[in-house]
Amino acid sequence: MAQVVDQWTVRNPDGGRRLRGPRWGKGNRWLARWDEGGKRVSKSFANKDAALAHLEDVGSGTRAGTHITKERAALTIGDMWVLWSAMKSGTSKSTRAGYESAWRRIEPRWKDVPCGDVERADAVAWLNELTTTKGCKPGESKPLGGSSKRTTGIVLRALLDLAVDHKAVPANPMKRGDLPAAPETPRRYLSVGEVDGLLAAMPDEPCRLVVRTLVLTGLRPGECFGLQVQDLDARRGRIRVERAVDDKGTVGDVKTHQHREVPVGGGLLDDLTLAAGGRRRTAPLLRTSAGLSWTRNRWRPLWAKHGIDGLDTYELRHTAASWAIHAGANVKTVQTMLGHRTAAITLDIYSHLWDDELDAMPARLDAHMKSERERFRQRRQQSDSRGGNVQVTAV
């Protein structure tokens, strides 16, 4: 039964007015008591009206299913991280590393804060003021990059979403619009001439084979380094993509957990077939000149020395996408090739490349009409030479 108790006074044995008790003047005077899940809980208030109003809120919230119990209200952001990170154990290693990096920024400020005490204004201000010492002189710092801020905000907001699910807060104080906007990342698409120059700059054939594989298949670097001999189907001209290698060479699943096949042909298929010849099925398809498995840690120094200034290896994937689009590939084909979870993701990244193709449409239509007219002319000539009477309609 819910009740409000006066903690400063005690009952008068004579039945008269209540008397001052040993707690007179100490702490809040009024104590609201109620039951939660069979347990007696309480909260103190400075005045009786506030205590009664709280009991009213508890009662109406309990009936509506929105009441936050005292036990749930004690759950902290750190408690939510333990639950949330366990839920993400199935994500790729690189994705988990990004979440853990975000948590290392969140932890000092929010780990021990009850979820219900997180104020929207405080969270947004903290997020906008994040800094990093990476790349700075000792004792100096600089604003954290927009992408890292956004990831940190996404994780904090996800923890508060989970707090709502666990009835630790009635609603998430952070709104989607509170997250820093995803920064526009400039992408560089190499021309055939630039790729040829890059290949010429590579120190040896194994490095050139990596570059050719990346730029002609659109694989992520980790996926490329994770290829095994058994992944190459030379007869069908396909590469099976079902694993990725991290910086240290640890093998994990691909980013989206969706395995795929990508086409490969021409000289690249010939050279990959040669590289795979006579080797065990689980051996790495691509190897260094020393016969070692490729990892990003082994690749980066070579790329830094022989690659194009300001160009990240990942941008060879963008080049592959642009070449495929200019060759006439549709959205679904490029999505499958790149391993995007949805075609919408592909369009978000590369839609402007399809827009560029609009400029070529008039010339293509004109060429198509000329081709069709020539075909009809040849058919008419063949018909006339046979003395036939074939009806041919020109375009």
mmCIF file of C-alpha atoms in Angstrom:
data_model
loop_
_atom_site.group_PDB
_atom_site.id
_atom_site.type_symbol
_atom_site.label_atom_id
_atom_site.label_comp_id
_atom_site.label_asym_id
_atom_site.label_seq_id
_atom_site.Cartn_x
_atom_site.Cartn_y
_atom_site.Cartn_z
ATOM 1 C CA MET A 1 0.000 0.000 0.000
ATOM 2 C CA ALA A 2 1.316 3.448 -0.967
ATOM 3 C CA GLN A 3 1.670 6.038 1.774
ATOM 4 C CA VAL A 4 3.445 9.254 2.754
ATOM 5 C CA VAL A 5 5.277 9.313 6.100
ATOM 6 C CA ASP A 6 6.443 12.309 8.144
ATOM 7 C CA GLN A 7 10.040 11.445 9.108
ATOM 8 C CA TRP A 8 10.547 14.393 11.443
ATOM 9 C CA THR A 9 7.796 13.590 13.919
ATOM 10 C CA VAL A 10 6.667 10.599 15.959
ATOM 11 C CA ARG A 11 3.251 9.545 17.194
ATOM 12 C CA ASN A 12 2.098 11.087 20.458
ATOM 13 C CA PRO A 13 1.410 8.304 23.029
ATOM 14 C CA ASP A 14 -1.439 10.419 24.369
ATOM 15 C CA GLY A 15 -3.070 10.495 20.955
ATOM 16 C CA GLY A 16 -2.563 14.208 20.527
ATOM 17 C CA ARG A 17 -0.542 16.212 18.071
ATOM 18 C CA ARG A 18 2.575 14.445 16.740
ATOM 19 C CA LEU A 19 5.818 15.214 18.536
ATOM 20 C CA ARG A 20 9.251 16.120 17.250
ATOM 21 C CA GLY A 21 11.306 12.968 16.750
ATOM 22 C CA PRO A 22 15.072 12.265 16.744
ATOM 23 C CA ARG A 23 15.264 13.088 12.986
ATOM 24 C CA TRP A 24 13.706 16.525 13.375
ATOM 25 C CA GLY A 25 15.306 18.956 10.883
ATOM 26 C CA LYS A 26 17.514 16.290 9.291
ATOM 27 C CA GLY A 27 17.156 15.628 5.570
ATOM 28 C CA ASN A 28 13.864 15.674 3.683
ATOM 29 C CA ARG A 29 10.794 15.509 5.882
ATOM 30 C CA TRP A 30 8.380 13.504 3.754
ATOM 31 C CA LEU A 31 8.905 9.898 2.663
ATOM 32 C CA ALA A 32 6.806 8.340 -0.111
ATOM 33 C CA ARG A 33 6.532 4.536 0.131
ATOM 34 C CA TRP A 34 5.141 2.081 -2.390
ATOM 35 C CA ASP A 35 5.543 -1.506 -3.589
ATOM 36 C CA GLU A 36 7.531 -2.540 -6.671
ATOM 37 C CA GLY A 37 7.557 -6.205 -7.613
ATOM 38 C CA GLY A 38 6.920 -7.293 -4.049
ATOM 39 C CA LYS A 39 9.589 -4.975 -2.641
ATOM 40 C CA ARG A 40 8.968 -1.922 -0.480
ATOM 41 C CA VAL A 41 10.679 1.133 -1.977
ATOM 42 C CA SER A 42 10.722 4.758 -0.974
ATOM 43 C CA LYS A 43 11.817 8.259 -1.921
ATOM 44 C CA SER A 44 12.062 11.346 0.264
ATOM 45 C CA PHE A 45 10.782 14.850 -0.522
ATOM 46 C CA ALA A 46 11.021 18.272 1.072
ATOM 47 C CA ASN A 47 7.251 18.791 1.159
ATOM 48 C CA LYS A 48 4.181 16.611 1.430
ATOM 49 C CA ASP A 49 2.570 17.758 -1.814
ATOM 50 C CA ALA A 50 5.610 16.614 -3.813
ATOM 51 C CA ALA A 51 5.543 13.204 -2.106
ATOM 52 C CA LEU A 52 1.830 12.765 -2.820
ATOM 53 C CA ALA A 53 2.319 13.854 -6.447
ATOM 54 C CA HIS A 54 5.084 11.293 -6.834
ATOM 55 C CA LEU A 55 2.862 8.488 -5.566
ATOM 56 C CA GLU A 56 0.202 9.645 -8.007
ATOM 57 C CA ASP A 57 2.745 9.434 -10.854
ATOM 58 C CA VAL A 58 3.852 5.975 -9.707
ATOM 59 C CA GLY A 59 0.277 4.750 -9.683
ATOM 60 C CA SER A 60 -0.656 6.152 -13.093
ATOM 61 C CA GLY A 61 2.663 5.039 -14.604
ATOM 62 C CA THR A 62 2.240 1.519 -13.252
ATOM 63 C CA ARG A 63 -1.232 1.298 -14.748
ATOM 64 C CA ALA A 64 0.023 2.621 -18.098
ATOM 65 C CA GLY A 65 3.162 0.461 -18.083
ATOM 66 C CA THR A 66 5.487 3.489 -18.214
ATOM 67 C CA HIS A 67 6.670 3.624 -14.616
ATOM 68 C CA ILE A 68 10.426 3.334 -14.082
ATOM 69 C CA THR A 69 11.107 1.203 -11.039
ATOM 70 C CA LYS A 70 13.788 2.221 -8.594
ATOM 71 C CA GLU A 71 15.852 -0.816 -9.571
ATOM 72 C CA ARG A 72 15.635 0.039 -13.267
ATOM 73 C CA ALA A 73 16.338 3.713 -12.626
ATOM 74 C CA ALA A 74 19.689 2.708 -11.114
ATOM 75 C CA LEU A 75 20.886 1.173 -14.398
ATOM 76 C CA THR A 76 23.833 3.115 -15.796
ATOM 77 C CA ILE A 77 25.209 3.736 -19.273
ATOM 78 C CA GLY A 78 27.958 1.269 -18.352
ATOM 79 C CA ASP A 79 25.338 -1.401 -17.638
ATOM 80 C CA MET A 80 23.829 -0.772 -21.069
ATOM 81 C CA TRP A 81 27.240 -1.072 -22.737
ATOM 82 C CA VAL A 82 27.746 -4.540 -21.248
ATOM 83 C CA LEU A 83 24.403 -5.665 -22.680
ATOM 84 C CA TRP A 84 24.719 -3.855 -26.009
ATOM 85 C CA SER A 85 28.279 -4.950 -26.770
ATOM 86 C CA ALA A 86 27.286 -8.575 -26.128
ATOM 87 C CA MET A 87 24.474 -8.152 -28.657
ATOM 88 C CA LYS A 88 27.043 -6.981 -31.234
ATOM 89 C CA SER A 89 29.335 -9.990 -30.877
ATOM 90 C CA GLY A 90 28.228 -11.248 -34.290
ATOM 91 C CA THR A 91 29.377 -8.145 -36.178
ATOM 92 C CA SER A 92 32.643 -8.020 -38.096
ATOM 93 C CA LYS A 93 35.844 -7.457 -36.181
ATOM 94 C CA SER A 94 36.428 -4.062 -37.790
ATOM 95 C CA THR A 95 32.904 -2.917 -36.894
ATOM 96 C CA ARG A 96 33.343 -4.040 -33.278
ATOM 97 C CA ALA A 97 36.666 -2.213 -33.148
ATOM 98 C CA GLY A 98 34.869 0.974 -34.179
ATOM 99 C CA TYR A 99 32.256 0.501 -31.441
ATOM 100 C CA GLU A 100 34.936 -0.187 -28.824
ATOM 101 C CA SER A 101 36.844 2.908 -29.884
ATOM 102 C CA ALA A 102 33.648 4.940 -29.446
ATOM 103 C CA TRP A 103 33.079 3.400 -26.006
ATOM 104 C CA ARG A 104 36.568 4.429 -24.890
ATOM 105 C CA ARG A 105 35.476 8.004 -25.530
ATOM 106 C CA ILE A 106 32.091 7.527 -23.838
ATOM 107 C CA GLU A 107 33.280 5.609 -20.781
ATOM 108 C CA PRO A 108 35.100 8.330 -18.777
ATOM 109 C CA ARG A 109 32.123 10.706 -18.913
ATOM 110 C CA TRP A 110 29.078 8.455 -18.909
ATOM 111 C CA LYS A 111 29.896 4.955 -17.619
ATOM 112 C CA ASP A 112 28.607 5.486 -14.062
ATOM 113 C CA VAL A 113 25.794 7.900 -14.938
ATOM 114 C CA PRO A 114 22.268 6.480 -14.470
ATOM 115 C CA CYS A 115 20.515 6.393 -17.818
ATOM 116 C CA GLY A 116 17.720 8.586 -16.493
ATOM 117 C CA ASP A 117 20.216 11.318 -15.601
ATOM 118 C CA VAL A 118 21.429 11.809 -19.178
ATOM 119 C CA GLU A 119 20.184 15.186 -20.377
ATOM 120 C CA ARG A 120 19.930 15.890 -24.079
ATOM 121 C CA ALA A 121 21.724 19.236 -23.896
ATOM 122 C CA ASP A 122 24.602 17.748 -21.877
ATOM 123 C CA ALA A 123 25.049 14.819 -24.256
ATOM 124 C CA VAL A 124 25.029 16.992 -27.384
ATOM 125 C CA ALA A 125 27.429 19.551 -25.887
ATOM 126 C CA TRP A 126 29.803 16.794 -24.786
ATOM 127 C CA LEU A 127 29.679 15.199 -28.228
ATOM 128 C CA ASN A 128 30.462 18.459 -30.009
ATOM 129 C CA GLU A 129 33.407 19.197 -27.714
ATOM 130 C CA LEU A 130 35.192 15.841 -28.115
ATOM 131 C CA THR A 131 38.899 16.084 -28.875
ATOM 132 C CA THR A 132 41.741 13.737 -29.727
ATOM 133 C CA THR A 133 45.486 13.735 -29.140
ATOM 134 C CA LYS A 134 46.167 11.518 -32.151
ATOM 135 C CA GLY A 135 48.727 13.151 -34.413
ATOM 136 C CA CYS A 136 49.332 15.985 -31.918
ATOM 137 C CA LYS A 137 52.395 17.046 -30.000
ATOM 138 C CA PRO A 138 52.589 15.996 -26.317
ATOM 139 C CA GLY A 139 50.149 18.031 -24.246
ATOM 140 C CA GLU A 140 48.175 19.206 -27.272
ATOM 141 C CA SER A 141 44.847 18.102 -28.708
ATOM 142 C CA LYS A 142 42.563 18.871 -31.623
ATOM 143 C CA PRO A 143 38.823 18.482 -32.307
ATOM 144 C CA LEU A 144 37.783 14.910 -32.966
ATOM 145 C CA GLY A 145 36.964 14.223 -36.611
ATOM 146 C CA GLY A 146 33.355 14.400 -37.751
ATOM 147 C CA SER A 147 33.136 10.717 -38.648
ATOM 148 C CA SER A 148 34.455 9.631 -35.222
ATOM 149 C CA LYS A 149 32.089 12.053 -33.474
ATOM 150 C CA ARG A 150 29.168 10.634 -35.403
ATOM 151 C CA THR A 151 30.105 7.038 -34.557
ATOM 152 C CA THR A 152 30.448 7.974 -30.882
ATOM 153 C CA GLY A 153 27.033 9.642 -30.952
ATOM 154 C CA ILE A 154 25.488 6.636 -32.681
ATOM 155 C CA VAL A 155 26.781 4.316 -29.952
ATOM 156 C CA LEU A 156 25.634 6.576 -27.084
ATOM 157 C CA ARG A 157 22.202 6.935 -28.657
ATOM 158 C CA ALA A 158 22.013 3.159 -29.159
ATOM 159 C CA LEU A 159 22.794 2.618 -25.462
ATOM 160 C CA LEU A 160 19.948 4.956 -24.536
ATOM 161 C CA ASP A 161 17.634 3.128 -26.955
ATOM 162 C CA LEU A 162 18.494 -0.068 -25.111
ATOM 163 C CA ALA A 163 17.784 1.707 -21.813
ATOM 164 C CA VAL A 164 14.278 2.421 -23.120
ATOM 165 C CA ASP A 165 13.861 -1.274 -23.970
ATOM 166 C CA HIS A 166 14.926 -2.189 -20.433
ATOM 167 C CA LYS A 167 12.540 0.380 -18.942
ATOM 168 C CA ALA A 168 15.393 2.369 -17.408
ATOM 169 C CA VAL A 169 14.147 5.570 -19.086
ATOM 170 C CA PRO A 170 10.741 6.398 -20.567
ATOM 171 C CA ALA A 171 12.227 7.801 -23.795
ATOM 172 C CA ASN A 172 15.585 8.416 -25.433
ATOM 173 C CA PRO A 173 16.665 12.001 -24.686
ATOM 174 C CA MET A 174 18.919 12.038 -27.765
ATOM 175 C CA LYS A 175 17.295 12.628 -31.133
ATOM 176 C CA ARG A 176 18.575 11.436 -34.490
ATOM 177 C CA GLY A 177 19.189 15.023 -35.525
ATOM 178 C CA ASP A 178 21.545 15.496 -32.569
ATOM 179 C CA LEU A 179 24.197 13.358 -34.256
ATOM 180 C CA PRO A 180 26.905 15.190 -36.202
ATOM 181 C CA ALA A 181 26.274 14.975 -39.928
ATOM 182 C CA ALA A 182 28.268 12.353 -41.784
ATOM 183 C CA PRO A 183 31.178 14.242 -43.353
ATOM 184 C CA GLU A 184 31.366 14.354 -47.115
ATOM 185 C CA THR A 185 34.265 12.114 -48.056
ATOM 186 C CA PRO A 186 35.874 13.119 -51.347
ATOM 187 C CA ARG A 187 36.344 10.105 -53.580
ATOM 188 C CA ARG A 188 38.945 9.748 -56.259
ATOM 189 C CA TYR A 189 38.272 7.632 -59.305
ATOM 190 C CA LEU A 190 41.366 6.676 -61.258
ATOM 191 C CA SER A 191 41.539 6.675 -65.027
ATOM 192 C CA VAL A 192 42.959 3.716 -66.929
ATOM 193 C CA GLY A 193 46.126 5.720 -67.509
ATOM 194 C CA GLU A 194 46.511 6.428 -63.790
ATOM 195 C CA VAL A 195 46.053 2.757 -62.943
ATOM 196 C CA ASP A 196 48.639 1.810 -65.560
ATOM 197 C CA GLY A 197 51.038 4.292 -63.972
ATOM 198 C CA LEU A 198 50.297 2.855 -60.543
ATOM 199 C CA LEU A 199 50.978 -0.670 -61.773
ATOM 200 C CA ALA A 200 54.280 0.442 -63.277
ATOM 201 C CA ALA A 201 55.282 1.959 -59.920
ATOM 202 C CA MET A 202 54.661 -1.244 -57.979
ATOM 203 C CA PRO A 203 57.911 -2.977 -56.916
ATOM 204 C CA ASP A 204 57.059 -6.504 -58.052
ATOM 205 C CA GLU A 205 54.499 -8.731 -59.734
ATOM 206 C CA PRO A 206 52.742 -9.862 -56.489
ATOM 207 C CA CYS A 207 52.018 -6.195 -55.679
ATOM 208 C CA ARG A 208 50.767 -5.568 -59.200
ATOM 209 C CA LEU A 209 48.471 -8.588 -58.935
ATOM 210 C CA VAL A 210 46.950 -7.156 -55.737
ATOM 211 C CA VAL A 211 46.303 -3.791 -57.409
ATOM 212 C CA ARG A 212 44.776 -5.423 -60.487
ATOM 213 C CA THR A 213 42.541 -7.622 -58.332
ATOM 214 C CA LEU A 214 41.327 -4.658 -56.285
ATOM 215 C CA VAL A 215 40.641 -2.385 -59.235
ATOM 216 C CA LEU A 216 38.955 -5.031 -61.404
ATOM 217 C CA THR A 217 36.796 -6.734 -58.746
ATOM 218 C CA GLY A 218 35.935 -3.974 -56.246
ATOM 219 C CA LEU A 219 36.872 -6.146 -53.257
ATOM 220 C CA ARG A 220 37.595 -4.490 -49.947
ATOM 221 C CA PRO A 221 41.334 -4.750 -49.140
ATOM 222 C CA GLY A 222 40.691 -7.159 -46.252
ATOM 223 C CA GLU A 223 38.550 -9.347 -48.518
ATOM 224 C CA CYS A 224 41.252 -9.369 -51.181
ATOM 225 C CA PHE A 225 43.897 -10.443 -48.679
ATOM 226 C CA GLY A 226 41.542 -13.124 -47.334
ATOM 227 C CA LEU A 227 41.115 -14.913 -50.674
ATOM 228 C CA GLN A 228 42.112 -18.569 -50.743
ATOM 229 C CA VAL A 229 42.949 -20.829 -53.675
ATOM 230 C CA GLN A 230 39.584 -22.573 -53.308
ATOM 231 C CA ASP A 231 37.754 -19.255 -53.791
ATOM 232 C CA LEU A 232 38.769 -19.043 -57.458
ATOM 233 C CA ASP A 233 36.493 -20.835 -59.922
ATOM 234 C CA ALA A 234 38.536 -20.471 -63.093
ATOM 235 C CA ARG A 235 36.034 -22.408 -65.218
ATOM 236 C CA ARG A 236 33.164 -20.039 -64.410
ATOM 237 C CA GLY A 237 35.305 -16.926 -64.067
ATOM 238 C CA ARG A 238 34.165 -16.223 -60.505
ATOM 239 C CA ILE A 239 35.778 -15.395 -57.169
ATOM 240 C CA ARG A 240 33.941 -16.428 -54.010
ATOM 241 C CA VAL A 241 34.187 -13.762 -51.267
ATOM 242 C CA GLU A 242 33.464 -15.184 -47.817
ATOM 243 C CA ARG A 243 36.180 -13.979 -45.437
ATOM 244 C CA ALA A 244 38.325 -10.946 -44.636
ATOM 245 C CA VAL A 245 41.710 -10.443 -42.996
ATOM 246 C CA ASP A 246 42.420 -7.675 -40.478
ATOM 247 C CA ASP A 247 45.606 -5.670 -39.947
ATOM 248 C CA LYS A 248 47.375 -8.507 -38.140
ATOM 249 C CA GLY A 249 46.178 -11.295 -40.406
ATOM 250 C CA THR A 250 43.323 -12.587 -38.261
ATOM 251 C CA VAL A 251 40.639 -14.123 -40.461
ATOM 252 C CA GLY A 252 37.014 -13.084 -39.920
ATOM 253 C CA ASP A 253 33.744 -12.759 -41.784
ATOM 254 C CA VAL A 254 33.085 -10.146 -44.449
ATOM 255 C CA LYS A 255 31.639 -6.807 -43.376
ATOM 256 C CA THR A 256 27.978 -7.512 -44.143
ATOM 257 C CA HIS A 257 28.128 -11.265 -43.355
ATOM 258 C CA GLN A 258 26.770 -11.802 -46.862
ATOM 259 C CA HIS A 259 29.034 -13.962 -48.989
ATOM 260 C CA ARG A 260 29.081 -13.218 -52.706
ATOM 261 C CA GLU A 261 30.624 -14.074 -56.040
ATOM 262 C CA VAL A 262 32.321 -11.506 -58.264
ATOM 263 C CA PRO A 263 33.237 -11.947 -61.925
ATOM 264 C CA VAL A 264 36.842 -12.105 -63.086
ATOM 265 C CA GLY A 265 38.163 -12.622 -66.579
ATOM 266 C CA GLY A 266 40.796 -11.786 -69.166
ATOM 267 C CA GLY A 267 44.414 -11.470 -68.167
ATOM 268 C CA LEU A 268 43.561 -11.175 -64.475
ATOM 269 C CA LEU A 269 41.819 -14.555 -64.503
ATOM 270 C CA ASP A 270 44.817 -16.090 -66.280
ATOM 271 C CA ASP A 271 47.264 -14.700 -63.726
ATOM 272 C CA LEU A 272 45.125 -15.691 -60.728
ATOM 273 C CA THR A 273 44.786 -19.195 -62.154
ATOM 274 C CA LEU A 274 48.564 -19.343 -62.521
ATOM 275 C CA ALA A 275 49.014 -18.099 -58.938
ATOM 276 C CA ALA A 276 46.651 -20.808 -57.648
ATOM 277 C CA GLY A 277 48.167 -23.652 -59.646
ATOM 278 C CA GLY A 278 49.254 -26.743 -57.697
ATOM 279 C CA ARG A 279 48.665 -25.241 -54.247
ATOM 280 C CA ARG A 280 46.468 -26.483 -51.408
ATOM 281 C CA ARG A 281 42.879 -25.262 -51.414
ATOM 282 C CA THR A 282 43.163 -23.247 -48.196
ATOM 283 C CA ALA A 283 46.412 -21.512 -49.167
ATOM 284 C CA PRO A 284 46.214 -17.738 -49.703
ATOM 285 C CA LEU A 285 45.486 -16.950 -53.331
ATOM 286 C CA LEU A 286 47.598 -13.782 -53.242
ATOM 287 C CA ARG A 287 51.029 -13.790 -51.612
ATOM 288 C CA THR A 288 53.906 -11.388 -51.083
ATOM 289 C CA SER A 289 57.141 -11.810 -53.019
ATOM 290 C CA ALA A 290 58.450 -13.646 -49.939
ATOM 291 C CA GLY A 291 55.552 -16.108 -50.109
ATOM 292 C CA LEU A 292 53.768 -14.681 -47.047
ATOM 293 C CA SER A 293 50.067 -14.004 -46.640
ATOM 294 C CA TRP A 294 49.083 -10.411 -47.281
ATOM 295 C CA THR A 295 47.836 -8.316 -44.367
ATOM 296 C CA ARG A 296 47.088 -4.619 -44.337
ATOM 297 C CA ASN A 297 50.086 -4.090 -42.048
ATOM 298 C CA ARG A 298 52.312 -5.677 -44.722
ATOM 299 C CA TRP A 299 50.630 -3.779 -47.528
ATOM 300 C CA ARG A 300 50.621 -0.259 -46.044
ATOM 301 C CA PRO A 301 54.413 0.367 -46.112
ATOM 302 C CA LEU A 302 54.579 -0.720 -49.755
ATOM 303 C CA TRP A 303 51.603 1.439 -50.651
ATOM 304 C CA ALA A 304 53.039 4.435 -48.806
ATOM 305 C CA LYS A 305 56.264 4.100 -50.791
ATOM 306 C CA HIS A 306 54.959 3.160 -54.228
ATOM 307 C CA GLY A 307 51.303 4.264 -54.263
ATOM 308 C CA ILE A 308 49.795 7.540 -55.421
ATOM 309 C CA ASP A 309 50.152 10.435 -52.966
ATOM 310 C CA GLY A 310 46.919 11.126 -51.120
ATOM 311 C CA LEU A 311 45.234 7.995 -52.462
ATOM 312 C CA ASP A 312 44.019 5.330 -50.050
ATOM 313 C CA THR A 313 44.034 1.692 -51.144
ATOM 314 C CA TYR A 314 40.277 1.597 -50.484
ATOM 315 C CA GLU A 315 39.769 4.070 -53.331
ATOM 316 C CA LEU A 316 40.714 1.350 -55.796
ATOM 317 C CA ARG A 317 37.331 -0.103 -54.832
ATOM 318 C CA HIS A 318 35.682 3.184 -55.834
ATOM 319 C CA THR A 319 37.577 3.055 -59.118
ATOM 320 C CA ALA A 320 36.279 -0.471 -59.736
ATOM 321 C CA ALA A 321 32.721 0.744 -59.149
ATOM 322 C CA SER A 322 33.145 3.695 -61.512
ATOM 323 C CA TRP A 323 34.594 1.511 -64.264
ATOM 324 C CA ALA A 324 31.741 -0.987 -63.897
ATOM 325 C CA ILE A 325 29.139 1.798 -64.095
ATOM 326 C CA HIS A 326 30.747 3.390 -67.146
ATOM 327 C CA ALA A 327 30.818 -0.075 -68.732
ATOM 328 C CA GLY A 328 27.016 -0.183 -68.377
ATOM 329 C CA ALA A 329 26.512 -2.142 -65.136
ATOM 330 C CA ASN A 330 23.187 -1.488 -63.389
ATOM 331 C CA VAL A 331 22.655 -0.799 -59.703
ATOM 332 C CA LYS A 332 21.961 -4.413 -58.700
ATOM 333 C CA THR A 333 25.059 -5.648 -60.513
ATOM 334 C CA VAL A 334 27.298 -3.096 -58.792
ATOM 335 C CA GLN A 335 25.641 -3.845 -55.433
ATOM 336 C CA THR A 336 26.415 -7.555 -55.818
ATOM 337 C CA MET A 337 29.943 -6.874 -56.991
ATOM 338 C CA LEU A 338 30.744 -4.608 -54.032
ATOM 339 C CA GLY A 339 28.864 -6.612 -51.408
ATOM 340 C CA HIS A 340 26.591 -3.792 -50.237
ATOM 341 C CA ARG A 341 23.712 -4.892 -48.041
ATOM 342 C CA THR A 342 21.156 -3.014 -50.156
ATOM 343 C CA ALA A 343 21.022 -1.277 -53.515
ATOM 344 C CA ALA A 344 20.123 1.918 -51.635
ATOM 345 C CA ILE A 345 23.625 1.954 -50.121
ATOM 346 C CA THR A 346 25.129 1.628 -53.588
ATOM 347 C CA LEU A 347 23.024 4.541 -54.827
ATOM 348 C CA ASP A 348 23.906 6.676 -51.795
ATOM 349 C CA ILE A 349 27.583 6.338 -52.690
ATOM 350 C CA TYR A 350 27.637 6.194 -56.478
ATOM 351 C CA SER A 351 24.375 7.656 -57.815
ATOM 352 C CA HIS A 352 26.250 10.641 -59.283
ATOM 353 C CA LEU A 353 28.171 8.273 -61.545
ATOM 354 C CA TRP A 354 24.925 7.075 -63.097
ATOM 355 C CA ASP A 355 23.924 10.726 -63.473
ATOM 356 C CA ASP A 356 27.111 11.259 -65.464
ATOM 357 C CA GLU A 357 25.931 8.556 -67.836
ATOM 358 C CA LEU A 358 22.969 10.774 -68.803
ATOM 359 C CA ASP A 359 25.383 12.925 -70.794
ATOM 360 C CA ALA A 360 26.206 9.940 -72.973
ATOM 361 C CA MET A 361 22.580 8.964 -73.632
ATOM 362 C CA PRO A 362 21.953 11.159 -76.722
ATOM 363 C CA ALA A 363 25.041 9.803 -78.471
ATOM 364 C CA ARG A 364 24.127 6.233 -77.542
ATOM 365 C CA LEU A 365 20.576 6.664 -78.813
ATOM 366 C CA ASP A 366 21.881 8.166 -82.030
ATOM 367 C CA ALA A 367 24.329 5.284 -82.467
ATOM 368 C CA HIS A 368 21.541 2.780 -81.783
ATOM 369 C CA MET A 369 19.297 4.355 -84.425
ATOM 370 C CA LYS A 370 22.124 4.371 -86.980
ATOM 371 C CA SER A 371 22.853 0.728 -86.227
ATOM 372 C CA GLU A 372 19.202 -0.246 -86.600
ATOM 373 C CA ARG A 373 18.848 1.671 -89.891
ATOM 374 C CA GLU A 374 21.930 -0.074 -91.251
ATOM 375 C CA ARG A 375 20.514 -3.433 -90.202
ATOM 376 C CA PHE A 376 17.211 -2.683 -91.946
ATOM 377 C CA ARG A 377 19.075 -1.503 -95.076
ATOM 378 C CA GLN A 378 21.010 -4.758 -95.216
ATOM 379 C CA ARG A 379 17.836 -6.792 -94.790
ATOM 380 C CA ARG A 380 16.169 -4.886 -97.644
ATOM 381 C CA GLN A 381 19.157 -5.489 -99.900
ATOM 382 C CA GLN A 382 19.105 -9.201 -99.091
ATOM 383 C CA SER A 383 15.364 -9.328 -99.800
ATOM 384 C CA ASP A 384 15.724 -7.483 -103.111
ATOM 385 C CA SER A 385 18.542 -9.775 -104.212
ATOM 386 C CA ARG A 386 16.279 -12.785 -103.633
ATOM 387 C CA GLY A 387 13.360 -11.122 -105.367
ATOM 388 C CA GLY A 388 11.324 -11.216 -102.177
ATOM 389 C CA ASN A 389 8.801 -8.737 -100.867
ATOM 390 C CA VAL A 390 9.744 -8.296 -97.202
ATOM 391 C CA GLN A 391 8.113 -5.351 -95.419
ATOM 392 C CA VAL A 392 10.811 -3.395 -93.530
ATOM 393 C CA THR A 393 9.919 -0.423 -91.354
ATOM 394 C CA ALA A 394 12.613 2.202 -90.770
ATOM 395 C CA VAL A 395 13.064 3.965 -87.472
#
